[in-house]
Short mmCIF file of C-alpha atoms and ligand atoms in Angstrom, two decimals:
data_model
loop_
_atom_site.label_atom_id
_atom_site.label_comp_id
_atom_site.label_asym_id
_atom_site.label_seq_id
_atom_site.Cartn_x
_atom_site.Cartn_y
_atom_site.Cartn_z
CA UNK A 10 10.14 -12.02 -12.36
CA UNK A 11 8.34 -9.00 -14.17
CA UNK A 12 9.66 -5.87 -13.73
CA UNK A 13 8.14 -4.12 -10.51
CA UNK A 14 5.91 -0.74 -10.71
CA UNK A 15 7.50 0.95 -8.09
CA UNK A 16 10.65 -0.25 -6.79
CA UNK A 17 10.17 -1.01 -2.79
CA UNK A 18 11.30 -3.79 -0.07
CA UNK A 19 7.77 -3.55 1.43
CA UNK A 20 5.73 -3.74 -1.28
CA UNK A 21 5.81 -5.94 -4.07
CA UNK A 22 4.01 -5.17 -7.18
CA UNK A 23 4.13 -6.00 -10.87
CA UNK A 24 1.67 -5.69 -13.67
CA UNK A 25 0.19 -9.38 -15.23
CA UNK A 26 -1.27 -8.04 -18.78
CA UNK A 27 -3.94 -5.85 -17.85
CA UNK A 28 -4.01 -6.65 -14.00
CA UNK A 29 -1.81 -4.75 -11.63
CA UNK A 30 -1.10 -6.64 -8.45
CA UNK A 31 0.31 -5.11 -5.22
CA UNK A 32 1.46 -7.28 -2.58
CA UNK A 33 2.51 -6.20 1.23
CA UNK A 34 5.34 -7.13 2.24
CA UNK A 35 6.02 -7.05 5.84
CA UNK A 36 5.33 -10.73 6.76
CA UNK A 37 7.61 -10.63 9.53
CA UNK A 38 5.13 -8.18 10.89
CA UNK A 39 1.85 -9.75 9.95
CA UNK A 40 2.20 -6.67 7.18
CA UNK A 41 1.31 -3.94 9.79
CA UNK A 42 1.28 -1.03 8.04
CA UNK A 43 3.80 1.86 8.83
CA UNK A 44 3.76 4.83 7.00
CA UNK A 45 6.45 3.72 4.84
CA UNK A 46 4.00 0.73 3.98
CA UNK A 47 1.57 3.34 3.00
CA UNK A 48 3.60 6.11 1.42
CA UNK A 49 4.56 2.81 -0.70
CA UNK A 50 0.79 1.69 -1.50
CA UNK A 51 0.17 5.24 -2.57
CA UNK A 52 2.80 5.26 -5.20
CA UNK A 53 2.02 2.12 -7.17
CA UNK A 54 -1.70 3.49 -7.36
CA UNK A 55 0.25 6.99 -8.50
CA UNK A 56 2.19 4.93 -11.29
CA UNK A 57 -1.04 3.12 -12.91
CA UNK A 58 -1.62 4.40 -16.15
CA UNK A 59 -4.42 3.52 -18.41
CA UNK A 60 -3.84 0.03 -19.47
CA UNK A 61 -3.90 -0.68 -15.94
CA UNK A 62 -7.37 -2.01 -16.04
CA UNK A 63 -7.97 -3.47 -13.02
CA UNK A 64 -5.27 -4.12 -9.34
CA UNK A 65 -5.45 -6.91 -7.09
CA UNK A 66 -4.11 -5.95 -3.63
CA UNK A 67 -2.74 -9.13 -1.48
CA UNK A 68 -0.56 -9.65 1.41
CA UNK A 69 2.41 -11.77 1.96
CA UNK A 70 2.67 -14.67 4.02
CA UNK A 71 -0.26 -16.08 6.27
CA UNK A 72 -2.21 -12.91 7.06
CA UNK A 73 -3.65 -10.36 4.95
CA UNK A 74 -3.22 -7.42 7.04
CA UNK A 75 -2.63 -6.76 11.18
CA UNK A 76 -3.79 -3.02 10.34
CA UNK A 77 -1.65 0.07 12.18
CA UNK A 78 1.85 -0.58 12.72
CA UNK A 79 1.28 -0.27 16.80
CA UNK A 80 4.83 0.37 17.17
CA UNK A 81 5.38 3.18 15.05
CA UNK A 82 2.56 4.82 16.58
CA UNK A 83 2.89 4.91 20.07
CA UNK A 84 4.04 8.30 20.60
CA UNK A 85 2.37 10.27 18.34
CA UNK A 86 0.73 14.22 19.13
CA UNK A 87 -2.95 14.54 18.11
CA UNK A 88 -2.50 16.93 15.14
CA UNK A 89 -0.01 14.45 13.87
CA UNK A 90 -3.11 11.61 14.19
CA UNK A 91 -5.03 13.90 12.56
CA UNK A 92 -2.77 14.28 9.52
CA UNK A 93 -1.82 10.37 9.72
CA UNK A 94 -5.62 9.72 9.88
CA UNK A 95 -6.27 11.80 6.66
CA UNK A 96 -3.52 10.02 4.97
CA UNK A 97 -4.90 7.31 5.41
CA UNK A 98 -8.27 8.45 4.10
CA UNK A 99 -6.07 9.73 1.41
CA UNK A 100 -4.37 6.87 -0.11
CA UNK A 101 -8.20 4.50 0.28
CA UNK A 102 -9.98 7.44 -1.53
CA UNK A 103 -7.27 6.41 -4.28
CA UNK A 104 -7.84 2.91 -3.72
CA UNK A 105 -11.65 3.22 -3.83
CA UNK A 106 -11.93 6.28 -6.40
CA UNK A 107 -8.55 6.06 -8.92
CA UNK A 108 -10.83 4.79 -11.77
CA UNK A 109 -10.57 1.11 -11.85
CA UNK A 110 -11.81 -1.88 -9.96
CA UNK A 111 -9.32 -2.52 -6.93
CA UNK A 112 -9.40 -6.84 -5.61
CA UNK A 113 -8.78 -7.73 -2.52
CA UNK A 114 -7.36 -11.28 -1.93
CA UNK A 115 -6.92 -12.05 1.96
CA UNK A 116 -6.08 -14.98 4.36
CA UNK A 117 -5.41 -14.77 8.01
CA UNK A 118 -5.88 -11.44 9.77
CA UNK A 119 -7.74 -8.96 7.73
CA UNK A 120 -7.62 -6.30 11.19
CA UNK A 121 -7.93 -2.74 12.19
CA UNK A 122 -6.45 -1.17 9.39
CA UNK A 123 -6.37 -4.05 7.15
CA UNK A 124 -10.41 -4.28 7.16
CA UNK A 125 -10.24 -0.52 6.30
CA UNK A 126 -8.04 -0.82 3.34
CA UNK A 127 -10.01 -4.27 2.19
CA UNK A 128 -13.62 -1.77 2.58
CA UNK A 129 -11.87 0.52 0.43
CA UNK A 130 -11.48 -2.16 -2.35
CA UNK A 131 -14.20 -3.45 -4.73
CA UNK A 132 -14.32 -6.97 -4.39
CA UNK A 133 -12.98 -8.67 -1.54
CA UNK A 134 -12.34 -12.86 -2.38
CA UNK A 135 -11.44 -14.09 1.07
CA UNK A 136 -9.56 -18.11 1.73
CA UNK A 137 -11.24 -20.06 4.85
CA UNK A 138 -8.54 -18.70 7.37
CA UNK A 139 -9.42 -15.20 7.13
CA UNK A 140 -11.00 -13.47 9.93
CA UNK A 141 -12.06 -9.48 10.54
CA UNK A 142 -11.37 -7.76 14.02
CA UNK A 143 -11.65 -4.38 14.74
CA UNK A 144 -9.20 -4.20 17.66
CA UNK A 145 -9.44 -0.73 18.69
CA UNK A 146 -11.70 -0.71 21.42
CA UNK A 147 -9.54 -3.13 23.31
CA UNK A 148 -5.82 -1.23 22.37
CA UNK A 149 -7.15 1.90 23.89
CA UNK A 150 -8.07 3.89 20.30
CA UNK A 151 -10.12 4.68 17.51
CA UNK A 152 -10.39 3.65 13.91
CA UNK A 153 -8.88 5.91 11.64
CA UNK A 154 -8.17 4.79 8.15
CA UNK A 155 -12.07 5.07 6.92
CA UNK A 156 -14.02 2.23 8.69
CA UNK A 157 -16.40 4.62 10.15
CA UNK A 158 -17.66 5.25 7.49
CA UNK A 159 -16.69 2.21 4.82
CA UNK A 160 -16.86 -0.72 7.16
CA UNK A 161 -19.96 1.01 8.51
CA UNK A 162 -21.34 1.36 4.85
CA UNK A 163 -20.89 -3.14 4.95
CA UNK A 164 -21.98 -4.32 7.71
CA UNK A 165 -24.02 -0.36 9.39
CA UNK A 166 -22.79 1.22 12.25
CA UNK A 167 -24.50 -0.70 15.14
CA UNK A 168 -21.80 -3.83 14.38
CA UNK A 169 -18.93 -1.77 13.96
CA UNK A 170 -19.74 0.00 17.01
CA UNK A 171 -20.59 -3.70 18.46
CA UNK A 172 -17.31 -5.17 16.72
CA UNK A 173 -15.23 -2.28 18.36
CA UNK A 174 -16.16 -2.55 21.68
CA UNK A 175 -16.04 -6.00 21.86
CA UNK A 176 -13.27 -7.00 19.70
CA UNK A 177 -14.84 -9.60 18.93
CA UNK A 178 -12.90 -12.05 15.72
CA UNK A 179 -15.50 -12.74 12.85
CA UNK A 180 -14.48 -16.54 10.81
CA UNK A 181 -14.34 -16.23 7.37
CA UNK A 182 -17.95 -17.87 7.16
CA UNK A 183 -19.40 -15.18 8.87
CA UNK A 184 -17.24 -11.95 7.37
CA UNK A 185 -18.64 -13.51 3.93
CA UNK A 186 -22.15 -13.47 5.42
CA UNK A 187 -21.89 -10.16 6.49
CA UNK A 188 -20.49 -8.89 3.20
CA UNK A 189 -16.80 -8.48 4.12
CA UNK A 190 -15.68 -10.95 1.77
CA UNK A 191 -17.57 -10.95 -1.42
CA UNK A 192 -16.16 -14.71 -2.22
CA UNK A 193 -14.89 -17.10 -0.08
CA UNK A 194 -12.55 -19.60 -1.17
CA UNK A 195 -10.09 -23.01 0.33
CA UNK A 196 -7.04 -21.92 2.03
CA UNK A 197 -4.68 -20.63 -0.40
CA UNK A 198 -6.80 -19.87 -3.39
CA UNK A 199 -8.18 -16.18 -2.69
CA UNK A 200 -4.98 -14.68 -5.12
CA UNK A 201 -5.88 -17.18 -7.75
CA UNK A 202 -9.60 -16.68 -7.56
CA UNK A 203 -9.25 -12.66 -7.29
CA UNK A 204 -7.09 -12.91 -10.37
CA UNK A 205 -9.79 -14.49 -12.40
CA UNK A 206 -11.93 -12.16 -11.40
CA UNK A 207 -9.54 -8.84 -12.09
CA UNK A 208 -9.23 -10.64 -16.26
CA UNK A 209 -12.77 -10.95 -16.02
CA UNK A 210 -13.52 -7.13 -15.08
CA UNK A 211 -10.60 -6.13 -16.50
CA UNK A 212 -12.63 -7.17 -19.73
CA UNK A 213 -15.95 -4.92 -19.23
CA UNK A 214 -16.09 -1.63 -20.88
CA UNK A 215 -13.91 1.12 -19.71
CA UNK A 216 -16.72 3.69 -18.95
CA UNK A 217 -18.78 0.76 -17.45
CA UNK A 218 -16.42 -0.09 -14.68
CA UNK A 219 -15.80 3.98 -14.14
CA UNK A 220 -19.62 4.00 -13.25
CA UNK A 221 -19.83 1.92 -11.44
CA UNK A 222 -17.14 2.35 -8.96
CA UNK A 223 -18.16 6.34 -9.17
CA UNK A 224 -21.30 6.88 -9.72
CA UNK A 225 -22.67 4.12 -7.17
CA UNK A 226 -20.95 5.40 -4.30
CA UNK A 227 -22.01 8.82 -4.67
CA UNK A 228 -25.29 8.24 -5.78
CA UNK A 229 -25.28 6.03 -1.99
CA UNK A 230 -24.39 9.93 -0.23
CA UNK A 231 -26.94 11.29 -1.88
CA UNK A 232 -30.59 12.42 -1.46
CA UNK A 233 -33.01 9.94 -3.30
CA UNK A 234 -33.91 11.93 -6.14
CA UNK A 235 -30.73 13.44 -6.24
CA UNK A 236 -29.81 10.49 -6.78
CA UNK A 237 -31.71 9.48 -9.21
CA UNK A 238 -31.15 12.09 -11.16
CA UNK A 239 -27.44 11.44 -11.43
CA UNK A 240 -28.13 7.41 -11.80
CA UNK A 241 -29.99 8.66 -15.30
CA UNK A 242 -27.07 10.78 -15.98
CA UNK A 243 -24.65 8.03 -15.73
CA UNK A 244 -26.43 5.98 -17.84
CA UNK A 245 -26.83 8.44 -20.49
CA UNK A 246 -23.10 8.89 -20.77
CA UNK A 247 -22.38 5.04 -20.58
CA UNK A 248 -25.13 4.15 -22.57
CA UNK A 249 -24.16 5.90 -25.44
CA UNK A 250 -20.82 4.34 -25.89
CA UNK A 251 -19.50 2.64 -28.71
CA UNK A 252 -18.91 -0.02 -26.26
CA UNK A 253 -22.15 -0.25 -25.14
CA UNK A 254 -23.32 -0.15 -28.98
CA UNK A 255 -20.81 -2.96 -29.37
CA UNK A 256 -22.25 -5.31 -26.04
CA UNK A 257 -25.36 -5.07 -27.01
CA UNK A 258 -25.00 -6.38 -30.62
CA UNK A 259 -22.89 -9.27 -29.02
CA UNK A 260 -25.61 -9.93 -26.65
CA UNK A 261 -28.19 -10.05 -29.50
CA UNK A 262 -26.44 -11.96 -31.81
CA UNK A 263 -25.54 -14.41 -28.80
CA UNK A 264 -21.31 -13.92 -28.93
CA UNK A 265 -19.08 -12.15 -26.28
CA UNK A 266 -18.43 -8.37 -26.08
CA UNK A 267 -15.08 -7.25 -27.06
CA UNK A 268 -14.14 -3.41 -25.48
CA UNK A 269 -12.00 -1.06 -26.74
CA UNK A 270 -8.98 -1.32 -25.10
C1 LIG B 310 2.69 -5.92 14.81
C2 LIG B 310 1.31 -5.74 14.54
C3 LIG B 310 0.82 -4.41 14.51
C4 LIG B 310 1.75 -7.85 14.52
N1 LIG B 310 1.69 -3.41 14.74
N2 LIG B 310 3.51 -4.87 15.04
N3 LIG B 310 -3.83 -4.11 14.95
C5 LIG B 310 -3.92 -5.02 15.93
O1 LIG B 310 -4.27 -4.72 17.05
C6 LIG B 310 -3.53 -6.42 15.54
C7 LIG B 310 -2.29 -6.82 16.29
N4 LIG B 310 -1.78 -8.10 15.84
C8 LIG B 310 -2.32 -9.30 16.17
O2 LIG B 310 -3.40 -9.40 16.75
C9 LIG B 310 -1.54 -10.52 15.78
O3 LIG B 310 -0.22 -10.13 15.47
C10 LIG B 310 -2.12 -11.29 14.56
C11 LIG B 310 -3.44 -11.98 14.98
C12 LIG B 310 -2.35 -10.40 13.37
C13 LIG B 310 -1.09 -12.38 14.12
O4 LIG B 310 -0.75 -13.19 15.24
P1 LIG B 310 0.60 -14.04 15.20
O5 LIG B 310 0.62 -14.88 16.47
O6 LIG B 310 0.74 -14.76 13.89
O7 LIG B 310 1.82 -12.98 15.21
P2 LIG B 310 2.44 -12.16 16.46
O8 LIG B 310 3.41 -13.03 17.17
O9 LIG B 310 1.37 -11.53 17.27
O10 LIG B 310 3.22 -10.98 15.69
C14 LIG B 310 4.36 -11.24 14.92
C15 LIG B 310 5.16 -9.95 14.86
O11 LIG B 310 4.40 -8.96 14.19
C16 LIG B 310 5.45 -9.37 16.25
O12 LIG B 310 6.66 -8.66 16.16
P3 LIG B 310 8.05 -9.30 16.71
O13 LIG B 310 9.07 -8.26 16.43
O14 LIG B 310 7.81 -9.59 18.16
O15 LIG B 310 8.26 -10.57 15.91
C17 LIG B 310 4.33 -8.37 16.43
O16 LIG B 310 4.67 -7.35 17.36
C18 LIG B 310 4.22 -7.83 15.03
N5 LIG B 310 2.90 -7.23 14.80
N6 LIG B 310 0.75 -6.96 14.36
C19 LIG B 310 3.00 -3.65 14.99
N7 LIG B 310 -0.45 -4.15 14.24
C20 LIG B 310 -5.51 4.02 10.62
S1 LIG B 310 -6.01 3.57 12.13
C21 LIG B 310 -6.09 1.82 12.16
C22 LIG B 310 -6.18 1.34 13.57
C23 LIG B 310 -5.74 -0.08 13.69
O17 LIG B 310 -5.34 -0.71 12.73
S2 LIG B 310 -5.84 -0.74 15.24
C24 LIG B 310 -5.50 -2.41 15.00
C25 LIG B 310 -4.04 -2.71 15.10
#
């Protein structure tokens, strides 16, 4: 067994050459996450370094994720919501903005908070038995971990607001459809297919894959020529690379690209 990032009961996580993979680890408990579960997502992404090129983010057992652990939060004040609800934006802001592309493999429940910590990923490979729910509407609460506005940013606010009030439990077919799952895959094989596709990204240039988890989702907040602006910016910093020299030549002389590491 490699030797673990962070040492942790809840979650498991070791590094596979360049790909870091974090695995929940409440199975017992459908991998509801407490704020222990958290606290313990937000280190490994705190111990990445640079040759961490790319994380794939899975859950033990049959489900990926049963979102909010219900229990823990039963008698909480508002301010302390507040502050749980901004931790939560806090650790998916590291998820979605730390610098390298984050995977998510699920099966079975991908719910409440498990969506919004899948939205906050890059790529999302999904097996035949997953299926998205956003609970809250029927449990009496609100979504606080990001999906009004990532979720939202998938699949726009009139289904979230549709998914909430409803409840309603979207198959894997149609969570791939809608863009919740990127891939969708037999039962079983998201982790293998989402680790293909981490070696694979893990591959592109550095500055590439900074880019283009950066630049594209703040170029989305902004005004259109604002926008545009900053798209030209991007790509005069990435396109003046010696990695982008180097991808090019491969292209043109018909080989692969090989990055700095
Ligand atoms: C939990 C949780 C949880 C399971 N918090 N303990 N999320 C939800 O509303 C989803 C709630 N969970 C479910 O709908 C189901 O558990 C599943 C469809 C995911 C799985 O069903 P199943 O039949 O395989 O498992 P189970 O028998 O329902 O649960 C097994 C155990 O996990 C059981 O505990 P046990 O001690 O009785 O064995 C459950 O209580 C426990 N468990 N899910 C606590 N979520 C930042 S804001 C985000 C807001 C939200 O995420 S709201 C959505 C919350």
């Amino acid at each position: 067994m490699a030797k673990p990032i962070i040492s942790s009961a809840i979650v498991e996580s070791e590094r596979r050459g360049r790909v870091a993979i974090l695995r929940l680890n409440r199975p017992d408990k459908r991998n509801a996450v407490n704020d222990a579960l958290m606290g313990d997502i937000e280190r490994v992404f705190d111990a990445l370094t640079e040759r961490d090129r790319a994380v794939v983010i899975c859950g033990n057992g049959e489900h990926f994720c049963a979102g909010l652990d219900l229990a823990e939060h039963k008698d909480r004040a508002p301010f302390d919501v507040v502050r749980h609800s901004r931790y939560w934006h806090q650790v998916t802001d590291k998820i979605q903005f730390g610098g390298r592309p984050v995977l998510a493999a699920m099966q079975g429940a991908v719910v409440g908070g498990g969506l919004e910590i899948a939205a906050a990923a890059h790529v999302r490979v999904a097996d035949e038995t997953a299926f998205y729910q956003l609970p809250e509407g029927r449990r009496g609460i609100f979504v606080g971990g990001g999906a009004s506005v990532r979720v939202a940013g998938i699949v726009g606010v009139s289904r979230v607001v549709e998914m909430m009030l409803t409840g309603r439990r979207y198959d894997a077919a149609e969570g791939e459809r809608l863009g919740l799952s990127h891939y969708l895959v037999p039962p079983g094989q998201a982790f293998a297919r989402a680790m293909e596709l981490a070696e694979q990204i893990a591959g592109n240039a550095a500055m590439s894959n900074y880019m283009i988890l950066n630049a594209l989702a703040h170029i989305g907040e902004a005004p259109g020529q604002s926008g545009l602006f900053a798209e030209s910016l991007a790509a005069a910093l990435t396109q003046t690379t010696e990695d982008a020299r180097k991808g090019i030549e491969a292209f043109l002389e018909k080989r692969g690209a090989e990055f700095e590491e």
